[in-house]
PDB file of C-alpha atoms in Angstrom:
ATOM      1  CA  GLY A   1     116.971-139.588 120.738  1.00  0.00           C
ATOM      2  CA  GLN A   2     118.142-143.028 121.656  1.00  0.00           C
ATOM      3  CA  ASN A   3     115.963-145.088 123.919  1.00  0.00           C
ATOM      4  CA  ILE A   4     115.948-148.578 125.344  1.00  0.00           C
ATOM      5  CA  ASP A   5     112.939-149.762 127.341  1.00  0.00           C
ATOM      6  CA  GLN A   6     112.653-152.776 129.579  1.00  0.00           C
ATOM      7  CA  PRO A   7     110.398-153.522 132.565  1.00  0.00           C
ATOM      8  CA  THR A   8     111.697-152.265 135.880  1.00  0.00           C
ATOM      9  CA  GLU A   9     110.948-155.400 137.882  1.00  0.00           C
ATOM     10  CA  MET A  10     109.592-158.904 137.372  1.00  0.00           C
ATOM     11  CA  THR A  11     108.810-161.742 139.748  1.00  0.00           C
ATOM     12  CA  ALA A  12     108.881-165.446 138.909  1.00  0.00           C
ATOM     13  CA  THR A  13     108.847-168.795 140.686  1.00  0.00           C
ATOM     14  CA  GLU A  14     111.776-171.174 141.034  1.00  0.00           C
ATOM     15  CA  GLY A  15     111.664-173.805 138.291  1.00  0.00           C
ATOM     16  CA  ALA A  16     109.458-171.702 136.016  1.00  0.00           C
ATOM     17  CA  ILE A  17     110.171-169.797 132.785  1.00  0.00           C
ATOM     18  CA  VAL A  18     110.382-166.011 132.477  1.00  0.00           C
ATOM     19  CA  GLN A  19     110.682-163.723 129.454  1.00  0.00           C
ATOM     20  CA  ILE A  20     112.254-160.285 129.809  1.00  0.00           C
ATOM     21  CA  ASN A  21     111.456-157.901 126.965  1.00  0.00           C
ATOM     22  CA  CYS A  22     113.531-155.066 125.561  1.00  0.00           C
ATOM     23  CA  THR A  23     112.500-152.528 122.920  1.00  0.00           C
ATOM     24  CA  TYR A  24     114.907-150.065 121.399  1.00  0.00           C
ATOM     25  CA  GLN A  25     115.146-146.979 119.219  1.00  0.00           C
ATOM     26  CA  THR A  26     118.733-146.134 118.404  1.00  0.00           C
ATOM     27  CA  SER A  27     120.783-144.337 115.767  1.00  0.00           C
ATOM     28  CA  GLY A  28     121.959-147.372 113.906  1.00  0.00           C
ATOM     29  CA  PHE A  29     122.208-150.958 115.042  1.00  0.00           C
ATOM     30  CA  ASN A  30     125.243-153.191 115.287  1.00  0.00           C
ATOM     31  CA  GLY A  31     123.913-155.797 117.646  1.00  0.00           C
ATOM     32  CA  LEU A  32     122.138-156.260 120.945  1.00  0.00           C
ATOM     33  CA  PHE A  33     123.624-157.551 124.172  1.00  0.00           C
ATOM     34  CA  TRP A  34     122.175-158.996 127.340  1.00  0.00           C
ATOM     35  CA  TYR A  35     124.131-158.763 130.581  1.00  0.00           C
ATOM     36  CA  GLN A  36     123.400-160.114 134.052  1.00  0.00           C
ATOM     37  CA  GLN A  37     124.197-158.029 137.123  1.00  0.00           C
ATOM     38  CA  HIS A  38     123.881-159.362 140.655  1.00  0.00           C
ATOM     39  CA  ALA A  39     123.339-156.758 143.369  1.00  0.00           C
ATOM     40  CA  GLY A  40     126.563-154.982 144.229  1.00  0.00           C
ATOM     41  CA  GLU A  41     128.508-156.673 141.452  1.00  0.00           C
ATOM     42  CA  ALA A  42     129.681-155.910 137.932  1.00  0.00           C
ATOM     43  CA  PRO A  43     127.663-156.794 134.815  1.00  0.00           C
ATOM     44  CA  THR A  44     128.612-160.062 133.123  1.00  0.00           C
ATOM     45  CA  PHE A  45     127.941-160.985 129.507  1.00  0.00           C
ATOM     46  CA  LEU A  46     125.080-163.328 128.656  1.00  0.00           C
ATOM     47  CA  SER A  47     124.393-163.064 124.942  1.00  0.00           C
ATOM     48  CA  TYR A  48     124.820-161.157 121.698  1.00  0.00           C
ATOM     49  CA  ASN A  49     122.359-161.025 118.762  1.00  0.00           C
ATOM     50  CA  VAL A  50     122.918-159.243 115.476  1.00  0.00           C
ATOM     51  CA  LEU A  51     120.688-161.308 113.162  1.00  0.00           C
ATOM     52  CA  ASP A  52     116.983-161.966 113.583  1.00  0.00           C
ATOM     53  CA  GLY A  53     116.073-165.102 115.402  1.00  0.00           C
ATOM     54  CA  LEU A  54     116.702-167.076 118.515  1.00  0.00           C
ATOM     55  CA  GLU A  55     120.097-167.826 120.072  1.00  0.00           C
ATOM     56  CA  GLU A  56     120.091-170.574 122.662  1.00  0.00           C
ATOM     57  CA  LYS A  57     122.733-171.027 125.327  1.00  0.00           C
ATOM     58  CA  GLY A  58     121.857-173.548 127.993  1.00  0.00           C
ATOM     59  CA  ARG A  59     118.979-172.345 130.147  1.00  0.00           C
ATOM     60  CA  PHE A  60     119.142-168.884 128.580  1.00  0.00           C
ATOM     61  CA  SER A  61     117.928-167.889 125.115  1.00  0.00           C
ATOM     62  CA  SER A  62     117.846-164.497 123.434  1.00  0.00           C
ATOM     63  CA  PHE A  63     115.632-163.426 120.542  1.00  0.00           C
ATOM     64  CA  LEU A  64     115.939-160.473 118.170  1.00  0.00           C
ATOM     65  CA  SER A  65     113.597-158.828 115.663  1.00  0.00           C
ATOM     66  CA  ARG A  66     115.381-155.910 114.011  1.00  0.00           C
ATOM     67  CA  SER A  67     112.300-154.778 112.081  1.00  0.00           C
ATOM     68  CA  LYS A  68     110.359-154.444 115.328  1.00  0.00           C
ATOM     69  CA  GLY A  69     113.230-153.064 117.421  1.00  0.00           C
ATOM     70  CA  TYR A  70     112.573-155.827 119.885  1.00  0.00           C
ATOM     71  CA  SER A  71     114.435-158.459 121.824  1.00  0.00           C
ATOM     72  CA  TYR A  72     113.710-160.795 124.681  1.00  0.00           C
ATOM     73  CA  LEU A  73     115.730-162.883 127.078  1.00  0.00           C
ATOM     74  CA  LEU A  74     114.172-166.201 128.034  1.00  0.00           C
ATOM     75  CA  LEU A  75     115.255-167.920 131.222  1.00  0.00           C
ATOM     76  CA  LYS A  76     114.162-171.526 131.757  1.00  0.00           C
ATOM     77  CA  GLU A  77     114.212-173.732 134.851  1.00  0.00           C
ATOM     78  CA  LEU A  78     114.714-170.729 137.068  1.00  0.00           C
ATOM     79  CA  GLN A  79     117.047-171.052 140.002  1.00  0.00           C
ATOM     80  CA  MET A  80     117.371-168.806 143.035  1.00  0.00           C
ATOM     81  CA  LYS A  81     120.793-167.702 141.797  1.00  0.00           C
ATOM     82  CA  ASP A  82     119.081-166.163 138.744  1.00  0.00           C
ATOM     83  CA  SER A  83     117.804-163.373 140.991  1.00  0.00           C
ATOM     84  CA  ALA A  84     119.606-160.394 139.475  1.00  0.00           C
ATOM     85  CA  SER A  85     119.163-157.444 137.178  1.00  0.00           C
ATOM     86  CA  TYR A  86     119.213-158.118 133.443  1.00  0.00           C
ATOM     87  CA  LEU A  87     120.559-155.329 131.260  1.00  0.00           C
ATOM     88  CA  CYS A  88     119.742-154.860 127.582  1.00  0.00           C
ATOM     89  CA  ALA A  89     122.260-152.856 125.528  1.00  0.00           C
ATOM     90  CA  VAL A  90     122.427-151.893 121.854  1.00  0.00           C
ATOM     91  CA  LEU A  91     125.620-151.202 119.895  1.00  0.00           C
ATOM     92  CA  ASP A  92     124.789-148.072 117.914  1.00  0.00           C
ATOM     93  CA  SER A  93     126.163-146.677 114.648  1.00  0.00           C
ATOM     94  CA  ASN A  94     129.167-145.226 116.511  1.00  0.00           C
ATOM     95  CA  TYR A  95     129.895-148.652 118.001  1.00  0.00           C
ATOM     96  CA  GLN A  96     129.021-147.417 121.451  1.00  0.00           C
ATOM     97  CA  LEU A  97     126.786-149.371 123.802  1.00  0.00           C
ATOM     98  CA  ILE A  98     123.483-147.741 124.745  1.00  0.00           C
ATOM     99  CA  TRP A  99     122.142-149.339 127.916  1.00  0.00           C
ATOM    100  CA  GLY A 100     118.667-149.900 129.248  1.00  0.00           C
ATOM    101  CA  ALA A 101     118.005-149.274 132.937  1.00  0.00           C
ATOM    102  CA  GLY A 102     117.771-152.993 133.613  1.00  0.00           C
ATOM    103  CA  THR A 103     115.079-155.397 134.789  1.00  0.00           C
ATOM    104  CA  LYS A 104     115.290-156.612 138.362  1.00  0.00           C
ATOM    105  CA  LEU A 105     114.212-160.261 138.453  1.00  0.00           C
ATOM    106  CA  ILE A 106     113.018-161.631 141.773  1.00  0.00           C
ATOM    107  CA  ILE A 107     112.797-165.418 142.107  1.00  0.00           C
ATOM    108  CA  LYS A 108     110.480-166.841 144.758  1.00  0.00           C
ATOM    109  CA  PRO A 109     110.683-170.399 146.090  1.00  0.00           C
TER     110      PRO A 109
ATOM    111  CA  ASN B   1     144.637-163.476 135.197  1.00  0.00           C
ATOM    112  CA  ALA B   2     143.045-160.828 137.377  1.00  0.00           C
ATOM    113  CA  GLY B   3     140.894-159.507 134.520  1.00  0.00           C
ATOM    114  CA  VAL B   4     139.794-155.912 135.162  1.00  0.00           C
ATOM    115  CA  THR B   5     140.565-154.403 138.553  1.00  0.00           C
ATOM    116  CA  GLN B   6     139.557-151.052 140.014  1.00  0.00           C
ATOM    117  CA  THR B   7     140.881-149.068 142.948  1.00  0.00           C
ATOM    118  CA  PRO B   8     139.570-147.893 145.286  1.00  0.00           C
ATOM    119  CA  LYS B   9     136.406-149.929 145.897  1.00  0.00           C
ATOM    120  CA  PHE B  10     134.788-147.258 148.059  1.00  0.00           C
ATOM    121  CA  ARG B  11     135.432-143.564 148.603  1.00  0.00           C
ATOM    122  CA  VAL B  12     133.732-140.651 150.329  1.00  0.00           C
ATOM    123  CA  LEU B  13     134.668-137.143 149.210  1.00  0.00           C
ATOM    124  CA  LYS B  14     133.661-133.670 150.240  1.00  0.00           C
ATOM    125  CA  THR B  15     132.432-131.243 147.615  1.00  0.00           C
ATOM    126  CA  GLY B  16     135.366-129.663 145.833  1.00  0.00           C
ATOM    127  CA  GLN B  17     137.880-132.423 146.572  1.00  0.00           C
ATOM    128  CA  SER B  18     139.668-134.233 143.802  1.00  0.00           C
ATOM    129  CA  MET B  19     140.465-137.883 143.262  1.00  0.00           C
ATOM    130  CA  THR B  20     141.612-140.395 140.676  1.00  0.00           C
ATOM    131  CA  LEU B  21     140.079-143.781 140.011  1.00  0.00           C
ATOM    132  CA  LEU B  22     142.421-146.404 138.615  1.00  0.00           C
ATOM    133  CA  CYS B  23     141.449-149.178 136.232  1.00  0.00           C
ATOM    134  CA  ALA B  24     143.861-151.905 135.217  1.00  0.00           C
ATOM    135  CA  GLN B  25     143.427-154.861 132.869  1.00  0.00           C
ATOM    136  CA  ASP B  26     145.769-157.740 132.129  1.00  0.00           C
ATOM    137  CA  MET B  27     144.031-159.064 128.999  1.00  0.00           C
ATOM    138  CA  ASN B  28     145.969-156.888 126.533  1.00  0.00           C
ATOM    139  CA  HIS B  29     142.735-155.190 125.477  1.00  0.00           C
ATOM    140  CA  GLU B  30     142.910-152.142 123.240  1.00  0.00           C
ATOM    141  CA  TYR B  31     139.570-150.603 124.172  1.00  0.00           C
ATOM    142  CA  MET B  32     138.766-149.340 127.667  1.00  0.00           C
ATOM    143  CA  TYR B  33     135.710-147.530 129.014  1.00  0.00           C
ATOM    144  CA  TRP B  34     134.509-145.647 132.075  1.00  0.00           C
ATOM    145  CA  TYR B  35     130.798-145.827 132.925  1.00  0.00           C
ATOM    146  CA  ARG B  36     128.676-144.537 135.753  1.00  0.00           C
ATOM    147  CA  GLN B  37     125.606-146.350 137.030  1.00  0.00           C
ATOM    148  CA  ASP B  38     122.857-144.554 138.878  1.00  0.00           C
ATOM    149  CA  PRO B  39     119.613-145.991 140.294  1.00  0.00           C
ATOM    150  CA  GLY B  40     116.859-146.266 137.706  1.00  0.00           C
ATOM    151  CA  MET B  41     119.191-145.422 134.839  1.00  0.00           C
ATOM    152  CA  GLY B  42     121.251-147.426 132.426  1.00  0.00           C
ATOM    153  CA  LEU B  43     125.013-147.413 132.411  1.00  0.00           C
ATOM    154  CA  ARG B  44     126.229-144.152 130.915  1.00  0.00           C
ATOM    155  CA  LEU B  45     129.544-143.808 129.124  1.00  0.00           C
ATOM    156  CA  ILE B  46     131.806-141.088 130.534  1.00  0.00           C
ATOM    157  CA  HIS B  47     134.983-141.456 128.459  1.00  0.00           C
ATOM    158  CA  TYR B  48     136.626-144.196 126.488  1.00  0.00           C
ATOM    159  CA  SER B  49     139.935-145.061 124.869  1.00  0.00           C
ATOM    160  CA  VAL B  50     140.668-147.041 121.721  1.00  0.00           C
ATOM    161  CA  GLY B  51     144.361-147.426 122.456  1.00  0.00           C
ATOM    162  CA  GLU B  52     147.348-146.234 124.442  1.00  0.00           C
ATOM    163  CA  GLY B  53     147.617-142.453 124.358  1.00  0.00           C
ATOM    164  CA  THR B  54     144.087-141.905 123.025  1.00  0.00           C
ATOM    165  CA  THR B  55     140.911-140.816 124.781  1.00  0.00           C
ATOM    166  CA  ALA B  56     137.459-139.695 123.657  1.00  0.00           C
ATOM    167  CA  LYS B  57     134.331-138.261 125.238  1.00  0.00           C
ATOM    168  CA  GLY B  58     131.285-140.367 125.865  1.00  0.00           C
ATOM    169  CA  GLU B  59     127.747-139.404 126.746  1.00  0.00           C
ATOM    170  CA  VAL B  60     128.429-137.648 130.090  1.00  0.00           C
ATOM    171  CA  PRO B  61     132.036-136.350 130.122  1.00  0.00           C
ATOM    172  CA  ASP B  62     131.576-133.050 131.982  1.00  0.00           C
ATOM    173  CA  GLY B  63     133.428-132.877 135.291  1.00  0.00           C
ATOM    174  CA  TYR B  64     135.711-135.811 134.449  1.00  0.00           C
ATOM    175  CA  ASN B  65     139.089-136.231 132.791  1.00  0.00           C
ATOM    176  CA  VAL B  66     140.898-139.382 131.724  1.00  0.00           C
ATOM    177  CA  SER B  67     144.336-140.564 130.729  1.00  0.00           C
ATOM    178  CA  ARG B  68     145.652-143.712 129.062  1.00  0.00           C
ATOM    179  CA  LEU B  69     149.427-143.484 129.351  1.00  0.00           C
ATOM    180  CA  LYS B  70     149.869-147.252 129.419  1.00  0.00           C
ATOM    181  CA  LYS B  71     147.811-149.791 127.518  1.00  0.00           C
ATOM    182  CA  GLN B  72     146.835-151.671 130.648  1.00  0.00           C
ATOM    183  CA  ASN B  73     145.721-148.646 132.686  1.00  0.00           C
ATOM    184  CA  PHE B  74     142.877-146.160 132.301  1.00  0.00           C
ATOM    185  CA  LEU B  75     142.566-143.383 134.883  1.00  0.00           C
ATOM    186  CA  LEU B  76     139.441-141.362 135.635  1.00  0.00           C
ATOM    187  CA  GLY B  77     139.904-138.040 137.404  1.00  0.00           C
ATOM    188  CA  LEU B  78     137.472-135.803 139.219  1.00  0.00           C
ATOM    189  CA  GLU B  79     139.051-132.371 139.612  1.00  0.00           C
ATOM    190  CA  SER B  80     136.374-130.807 141.825  1.00  0.00           C
ATOM    191  CA  ALA B  81     133.842-133.342 143.037  1.00  0.00           C
ATOM    192  CA  ALA B  82     130.141-132.451 143.189  1.00  0.00           C
ATOM    193  CA  PRO B  83     127.248-134.303 144.893  1.00  0.00           C
ATOM    194  CA  SER B  84     125.870-135.081 141.395  1.00  0.00           C
ATOM    195  CA  GLN B  85     128.907-137.295 140.884  1.00  0.00           C
ATOM    196  CA  THR B  86     127.805-139.659 143.634  1.00  0.00           C
ATOM    197  CA  SER B  87     127.507-142.920 141.723  1.00  0.00           C
ATOM    198  CA  VAL B  88     128.963-146.348 141.089  1.00  0.00           C
ATOM    199  CA  TYR B  89     131.756-146.199 138.530  1.00  0.00           C
ATOM    200  CA  PHE B  90     132.587-149.175 136.352  1.00  0.00           C
ATOM    201  CA  CYS B  91     135.563-149.654 134.120  1.00  0.00           C
ATOM    202  CA  ALA B  92     135.353-152.088 131.201  1.00  0.00           C
ATOM    203  CA  SER B  93     137.607-153.332 128.441  1.00  0.00           C
ATOM    204  CA  THR B  94     137.337-155.251 125.204  1.00  0.00           C
ATOM    205  CA  HIS B  95     139.649-156.493 122.508  1.00  0.00           C
ATOM    206  CA  GLU B  96     140.294-154.389 119.421  1.00  0.00           C
ATOM    207  CA  GLY B  97     138.308-155.716 116.509  1.00  0.00           C
ATOM    208  CA  ASP B  98     136.026-157.631 118.861  1.00  0.00           C
ATOM    209  CA  LEU B  99     133.508-154.860 119.225  1.00  0.00           C
ATOM    210  CA  TYR B 100     130.791-157.433 118.856  1.00  0.00           C
ATOM    211  CA  ASN B 101     132.108-159.375 121.778  1.00  0.00           C
ATOM    212  CA  GLU B 102     131.647-158.835 125.417  1.00  0.00           C
ATOM    213  CA  GLN B 103     132.986-156.011 127.473  1.00  0.00           C
ATOM    214  CA  PHE B 104     134.699-157.209 130.633  1.00  0.00           C
ATOM    215  CA  PHE B 105     133.853-155.155 133.689  1.00  0.00           C
ATOM    216  CA  GLY B 106     135.749-154.318 136.834  1.00  0.00           C
ATOM    217  CA  PRO B 107     134.071-154.706 140.247  1.00  0.00           C
ATOM    218  CA  GLY B 108     133.146-151.027 140.488  1.00  0.00           C
ATOM    219  CA  THR B 109     133.980-148.046 142.689  1.00  0.00           C
ATOM    220  CA  ARG B 110     131.267-146.692 144.939  1.00  0.00           C
ATOM    221  CA  LEU B 111     131.769-142.951 145.296  1.00  0.00           C
ATOM    222  CA  THR B 112     129.837-140.659 147.619  1.00  0.00           C
ATOM    223  CA  VAL B 113     130.288-136.897 147.423  1.00  0.00           C
ATOM    224  CA  LEU B 114     128.992-135.005 150.439  1.00  0.00           C
TER     225      LEU B 114
END
């Protein structure tokens, strides 16, 4: 079966750094996405990785290791507005997105 | 551009009632999707469409039907609603050939079936 695992909830302090991990087992791999979803709102795109390594985009970075079936999203200089759920999703061999349940990130002052 | 819009935003149904959720996009996207999101679970694909006049089943299609008569619209129908269909429904779209790019989501429809 296809499976994507990420922690249910994490807490971090404003101004700090947090790493959200995602592990996956899917039928095929055509890339991994990270989305941000604020409570009561729609998911919005953060990043896409298809090759191993780190992709940096401002305060957010995303890392991929295909051999390990592993990715992480790194958020630096945390702000209160970063309080949200972060969704990991893998594009499988049928080019359909398989979604993790999401990690709820709580930022404390 | 409005992006992806969904109507209605909220709805309460009684078991056995029917309804249609409307999704519209003004980005000329070929691909459109219907997902449901339930607490503690990832988004699950109900049905999708790769172009006008085409539809296909996703992971959880039972109890739902869809139609894509116009490129900009994707309708999701519930013929006989059940409490298990209480969920938040999201529509999304993406450009043909840009499967590696982001899906754009609508604001969601919160459906309760009593």
